[in-house]
Amino acid sequence: MGGGFAIFGANYETKEKATWAEEDWRHDDYRPSYGDYDYYDYDSEDDSGLGAYIVAGIELLRLTESRLNLELRVDRPFFSLPSRDMMPITVGISFSRNYVPGASCLF
């Protein structure tokens, strides 16, 4: 188990489908030759700042030369985006083999 502080950078982007009707076009040069024109409207928000995290995990195969680690991390930024609150959750799995040449030799 553990925890600490971290610096976060967050970015959130939404994609919405919108429709321009023919009467919304102001110039004939830009008016499509067919009725309505669909497009996607993108809206993004970003911010950065300080936050805290906690992590809990388990280490398996401790009595062998290998290690298998499983952990869960929950981050909580001290800020929020204008339209969203966030709390990222991460699951981690790692495997390592600790082989030391000559360590198994007894003199």
Tab-separated table of C-alpha atoms in Angstrom:
chain	number	residue	atom	x	y	z
A	1	MET	CA	0.000	0.000	0.000
A	2	GLY	CA	1.136	3.485	-0.630
A	3	GLY	CA	0.217	6.941	-1.749
A	4	GLY	CA	1.605	10.288	-2.664
A	5	PHE	CA	1.203	13.474	-4.631
A	6	ALA	CA	1.421	13.938	-8.389
A	7	ILE	CA	1.142	16.640	-11.021
A	8	PHE	CA	-1.734	15.948	-13.408
A	9	GLY	CA	-2.447	17.140	-16.909
A	10	ALA	CA	-6.009	16.508	-18.083
A	11	ASN	CA	-7.620	16.963	-21.497
A	12	TYR	CA	-11.183	16.078	-22.456
A	13	GLU	CA	-12.635	16.380	-25.955
A	14	THR	CA	-16.221	15.908	-27.077
A	15	LYS	CA	-17.468	15.334	-30.610
A	16	GLU	CA	-21.033	16.304	-31.407
A	17	LYS	CA	-22.878	16.029	-34.680
A	18	ALA	CA	-24.458	19.296	-35.772
A	19	THR	CA	-26.469	20.302	-38.829
A	20	TRP	CA	-26.335	23.493	-40.845
A	21	ALA	CA	-29.607	24.190	-42.620
A	22	GLU	CA	-29.456	26.010	-45.952
A	23	GLU	CA	-30.770	29.228	-44.456
A	24	ASP	CA	-27.827	29.280	-42.030
A	25	TRP	CA	-25.346	29.776	-44.866
A	26	ARG	CA	-24.563	33.457	-45.366
A	27	HIS	CA	-22.871	33.325	-48.778
A	28	ASP	CA	-23.991	31.473	-51.893
A	29	ASP	CA	-20.367	30.439	-52.572
A	30	TYR	CA	-20.296	28.250	-49.489
A	31	ARG	CA	-23.777	26.738	-49.760
A	32	PRO	CA	-23.717	23.043	-50.644
A	33	SER	CA	-25.722	21.965	-53.655
A	34	TYR	CA	-27.768	19.532	-51.578
A	35	GLY	CA	-30.219	20.360	-48.714
A	36	ASP	CA	-28.713	20.151	-45.265
A	37	TYR	CA	-25.040	19.791	-44.431
A	38	ASP	CA	-23.850	17.727	-41.434
A	39	TYR	CA	-20.587	18.392	-39.652
A	40	TYR	CA	-18.939	17.539	-36.334
A	41	ASP	CA	-18.385	20.172	-33.690
A	42	TYR	CA	-15.405	19.592	-31.390
A	43	ASP	CA	-15.219	21.044	-27.907
A	44	SER	CA	-12.209	20.514	-25.665
A	45	GLU	CA	-11.211	21.361	-22.123
A	46	ASP	CA	-7.831	21.042	-20.458
A	47	ASP	CA	-6.213	21.914	-17.162
A	48	SER	CA	-3.324	20.817	-14.970
A	49	GLY	CA	-2.475	20.895	-11.306
A	50	LEU	CA	-1.667	18.965	-8.169
A	51	GLY	CA	-3.436	15.845	-6.976
A	52	ALA	CA	-3.068	12.842	-4.703
A	53	TYR	CA	-3.098	9.111	-5.329
A	54	ILE	CA	-3.367	5.882	-3.375
A	55	VAL	CA	-2.103	2.534	-4.565
A	56	ALA	CA	-2.635	-0.996	-3.228
A	57	GLY	CA	-1.172	-4.165	-4.594
A	58	ILE	CA	0.068	-7.659	-4.061
A	59	GLU	CA	3.345	-9.328	-5.007
A	60	LEU	CA	3.255	-13.033	-5.870
A	61	LEU	CA	6.058	-15.608	-6.237
A	62	ARG	CA	8.192	-13.882	-3.584
A	63	LEU	CA	10.188	-17.029	-2.741
A	64	THR	CA	11.322	-17.630	-6.332
A	65	GLU	CA	13.540	-15.701	-8.732
A	66	SER	CA	10.445	-14.212	-10.329
A	67	ARG	CA	7.958	-11.604	-9.187
A	68	LEU	CA	4.377	-11.002	-10.309
A	69	ASN	CA	2.894	-7.690	-9.180
A	70	LEU	CA	-0.785	-6.723	-9.318
A	71	GLU	CA	-1.796	-3.217	-8.266
A	72	LEU	CA	-4.686	-0.793	-8.297
A	73	ARG	CA	-4.131	2.970	-8.311
A	74	VAL	CA	-6.755	5.670	-7.768
A	75	ASP	CA	-5.855	9.278	-8.570
A	76	ARG	CA	-7.745	12.316	-7.282
A	77	PRO	CA	-6.787	15.681	-8.791
A	78	PHE	CA	-7.395	18.766	-6.643
A	79	PHE	CA	-8.972	20.511	-9.659
A	80	SER	CA	-11.751	19.716	-12.112
A	81	LEU	CA	-12.496	20.594	-15.701
A	82	PRO	CA	-15.265	23.164	-16.243
A	83	SER	CA	-17.890	20.561	-17.185
A	84	ARG	CA	-16.390	17.318	-15.776
A	85	ASP	CA	-15.083	15.928	-12.535
A	86	MET	CA	-12.496	13.171	-12.900
A	87	MET	CA	-10.898	10.389	-10.889
A	88	PRO	CA	-8.686	8.071	-12.995
A	89	ILE	CA	-8.401	4.432	-11.903
A	90	THR	CA	-5.484	2.314	-13.151
A	91	VAL	CA	-4.863	-1.431	-12.932
A	92	GLY	CA	-1.240	-2.535	-13.259
A	93	ILE	CA	0.280	-5.955	-13.881
A	94	SER	CA	4.040	-6.486	-14.044
A	95	PHE	CA	6.370	-9.479	-14.114
A	96	SER	CA	10.097	-9.490	-13.448
A	97	ARG	CA	12.737	-12.176	-13.283
A	98	ASN	CA	15.563	-11.521	-10.859
A	99	TYR	CA	18.376	-13.702	-12.151
A	100	VAL	CA	21.812	-13.045	-10.674
A	101	PRO	CA	24.563	-15.061	-12.398
A	102	GLY	CA	26.541	-17.159	-9.908
A	103	ALA	CA	24.174	-16.488	-7.005
A	104	SER	CA	23.136	-20.116	-6.783
A	105	CYS	CA	26.737	-21.359	-6.366
A	106	LEU	CA	27.761	-22.344	-2.858
A	107	PHE	CA	31.410	-22.290	-1.843
